[in-house]
C-alpha positions as protocol buffer text, in pm:
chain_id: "A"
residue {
  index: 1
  type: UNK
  ca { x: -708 y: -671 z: 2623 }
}
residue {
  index: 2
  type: UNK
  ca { x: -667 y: -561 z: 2285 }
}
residue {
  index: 3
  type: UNK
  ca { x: -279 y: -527 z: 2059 }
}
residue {
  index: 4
  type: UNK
  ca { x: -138 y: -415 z: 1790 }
}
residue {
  index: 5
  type: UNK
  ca { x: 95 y: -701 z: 1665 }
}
residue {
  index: 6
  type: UNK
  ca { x: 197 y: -844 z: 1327 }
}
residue {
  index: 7
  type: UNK
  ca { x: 29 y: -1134 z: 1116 }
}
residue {
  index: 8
  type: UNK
  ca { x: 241 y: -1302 z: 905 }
}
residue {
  index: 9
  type: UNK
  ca { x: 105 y: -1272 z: 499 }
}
residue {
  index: 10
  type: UNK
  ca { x: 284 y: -1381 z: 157 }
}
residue {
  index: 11
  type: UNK
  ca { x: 461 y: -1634 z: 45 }
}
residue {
  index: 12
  type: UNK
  ca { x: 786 y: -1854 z: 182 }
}
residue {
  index: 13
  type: UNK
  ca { x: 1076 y: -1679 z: 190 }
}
residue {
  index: 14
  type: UNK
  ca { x: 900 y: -1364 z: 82 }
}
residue {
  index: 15
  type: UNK
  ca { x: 727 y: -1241 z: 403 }
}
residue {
  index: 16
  type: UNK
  ca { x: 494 y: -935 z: 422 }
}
residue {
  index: 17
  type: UNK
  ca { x: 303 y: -830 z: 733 }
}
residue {
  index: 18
  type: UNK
  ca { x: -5 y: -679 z: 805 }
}
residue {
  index: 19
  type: UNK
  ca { x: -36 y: -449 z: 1140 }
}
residue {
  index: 20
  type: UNK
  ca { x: -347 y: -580 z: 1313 }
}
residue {
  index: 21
  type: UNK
  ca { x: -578 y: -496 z: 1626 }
}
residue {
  index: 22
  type: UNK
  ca { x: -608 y: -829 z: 1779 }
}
residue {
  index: 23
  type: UNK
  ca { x: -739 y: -1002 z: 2134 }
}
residue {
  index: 24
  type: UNK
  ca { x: -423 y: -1117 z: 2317 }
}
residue {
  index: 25
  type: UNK
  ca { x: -582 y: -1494 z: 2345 }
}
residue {
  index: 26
  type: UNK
  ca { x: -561 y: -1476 z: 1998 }
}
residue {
  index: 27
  type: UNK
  ca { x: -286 y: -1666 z: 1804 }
}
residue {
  index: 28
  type: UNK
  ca { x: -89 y: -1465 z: 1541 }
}
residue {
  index: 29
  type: UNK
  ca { x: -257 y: -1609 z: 1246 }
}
residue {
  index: 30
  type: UNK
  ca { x: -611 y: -1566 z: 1412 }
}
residue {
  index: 31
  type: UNK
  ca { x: -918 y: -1334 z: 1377 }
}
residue {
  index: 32
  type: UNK
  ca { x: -841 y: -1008 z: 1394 }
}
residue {
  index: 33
  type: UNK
  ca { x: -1061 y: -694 z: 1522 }
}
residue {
  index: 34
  type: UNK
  ca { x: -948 y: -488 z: 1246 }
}
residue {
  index: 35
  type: UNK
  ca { x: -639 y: -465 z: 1031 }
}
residue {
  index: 36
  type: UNK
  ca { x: -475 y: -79 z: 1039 }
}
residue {
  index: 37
  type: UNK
  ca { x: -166 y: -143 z: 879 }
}
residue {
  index: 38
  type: UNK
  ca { x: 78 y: -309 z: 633 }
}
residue {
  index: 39
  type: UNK
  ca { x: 457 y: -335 z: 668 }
}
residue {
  index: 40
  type: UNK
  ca { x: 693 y: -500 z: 432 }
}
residue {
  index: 41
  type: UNK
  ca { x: 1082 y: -533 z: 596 }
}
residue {
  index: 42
  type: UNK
  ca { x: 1247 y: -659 z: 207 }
}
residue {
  index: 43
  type: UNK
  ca { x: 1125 y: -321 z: 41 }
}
residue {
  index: 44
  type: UNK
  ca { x: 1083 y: -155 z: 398 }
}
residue {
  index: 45
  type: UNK
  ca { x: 730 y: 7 z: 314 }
}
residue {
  index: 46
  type: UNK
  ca { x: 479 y: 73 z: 533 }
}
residue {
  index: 47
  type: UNK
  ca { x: 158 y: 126 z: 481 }
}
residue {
  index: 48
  type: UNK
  ca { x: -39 y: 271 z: 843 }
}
residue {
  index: 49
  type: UNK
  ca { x: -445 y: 403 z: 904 }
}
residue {
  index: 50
  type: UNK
  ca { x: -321 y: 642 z: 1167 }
}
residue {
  index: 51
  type: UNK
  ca { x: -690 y: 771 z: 1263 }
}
residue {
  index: 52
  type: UNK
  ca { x: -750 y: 363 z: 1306 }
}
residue {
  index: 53
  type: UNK
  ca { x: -416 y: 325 z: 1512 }
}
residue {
  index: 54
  type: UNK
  ca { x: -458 y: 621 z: 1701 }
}
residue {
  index: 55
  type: UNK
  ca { x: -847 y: 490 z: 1828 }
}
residue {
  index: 56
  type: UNK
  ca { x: -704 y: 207 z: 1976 }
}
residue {
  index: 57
  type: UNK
  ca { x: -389 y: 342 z: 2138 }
}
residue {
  index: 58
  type: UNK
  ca { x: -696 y: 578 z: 2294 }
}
residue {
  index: 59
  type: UNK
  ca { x: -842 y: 265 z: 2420 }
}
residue {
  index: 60
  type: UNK
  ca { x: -606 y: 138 z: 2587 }
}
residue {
  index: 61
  type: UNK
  ca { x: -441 y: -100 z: 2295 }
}
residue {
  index: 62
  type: UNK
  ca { x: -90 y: -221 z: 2361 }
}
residue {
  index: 63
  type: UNK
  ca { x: 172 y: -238 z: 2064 }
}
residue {
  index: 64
  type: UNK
  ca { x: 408 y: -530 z: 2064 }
}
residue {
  index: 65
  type: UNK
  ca { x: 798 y: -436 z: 2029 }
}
residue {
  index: 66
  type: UNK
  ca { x: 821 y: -463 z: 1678 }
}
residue {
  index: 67
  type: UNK
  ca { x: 504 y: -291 z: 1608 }
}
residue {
  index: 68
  type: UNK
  ca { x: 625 y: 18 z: 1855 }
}
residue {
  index: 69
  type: UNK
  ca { x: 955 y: 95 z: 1623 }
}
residue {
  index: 70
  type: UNK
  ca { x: 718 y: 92 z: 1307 }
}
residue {
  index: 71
  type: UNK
  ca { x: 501 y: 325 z: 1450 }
}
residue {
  index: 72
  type: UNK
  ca { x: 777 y: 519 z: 1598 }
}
residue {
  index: 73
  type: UNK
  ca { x: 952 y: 560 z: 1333 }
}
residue {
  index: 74
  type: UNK
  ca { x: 616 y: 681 z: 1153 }
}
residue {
  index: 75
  type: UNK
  ca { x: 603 y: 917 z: 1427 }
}
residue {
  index: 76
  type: UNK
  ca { x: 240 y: 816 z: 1519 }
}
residue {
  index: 77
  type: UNK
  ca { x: 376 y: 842 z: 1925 }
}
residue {
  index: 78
  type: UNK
  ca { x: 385 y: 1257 z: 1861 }
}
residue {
  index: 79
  type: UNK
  ca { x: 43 y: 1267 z: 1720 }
}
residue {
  index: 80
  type: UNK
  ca { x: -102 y: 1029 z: 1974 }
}
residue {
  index: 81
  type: UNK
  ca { x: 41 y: 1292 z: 2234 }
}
residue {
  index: 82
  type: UNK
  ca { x: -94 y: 1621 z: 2049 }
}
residue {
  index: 83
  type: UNK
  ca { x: -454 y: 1443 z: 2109 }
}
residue {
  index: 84
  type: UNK
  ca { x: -395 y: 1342 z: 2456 }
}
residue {
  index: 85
  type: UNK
  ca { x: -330 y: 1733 z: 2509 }
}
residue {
  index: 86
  type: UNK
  ca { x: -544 y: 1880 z: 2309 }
}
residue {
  index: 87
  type: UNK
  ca { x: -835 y: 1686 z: 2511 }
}
């Protein structure tokens, strides 16, 4: 089973993330399929590869909590719906 989940990047006290498709026997610093997005909570960027994001939410891919209110708040849910209609 494949999810989207956060891998800790930067520096100590000085934290970025990166938004990565990843095996769920995988530990958080570990190989990841593919990396689809960037977030950074001190400047509160974002950086997401919807069309990436959106292939794996259409296989089945399961975002962790944190993951879900980024991409919420990106409003990446409403797209992934127009899809699933559209098909």
């Amino acid at each position: 089973m494949v999810k989207l989940r956060l891998k800790r990047c930067g520096r100590k006290q000085r934290a970025v993330y990166r938004i990565v498709a990843i095996d769920v026997r995988s530990r958080r610093e570990g190989r990841y399929l593919r990396k689809v997005g960037f977030y950074d909570p001190i400047k509160n960027q974002t950086y997401l590869n919807v069309p990436a994001i959106l292939y794996f939410l259409e296989k089945g891919a399961q975002p962790t909590e944190t993951v879900y209110d980024i991409l919420n708040r990106a409003e990446v849910f409403q797209e992934f719906r127009l899809n699933q209609t559209n098909s």
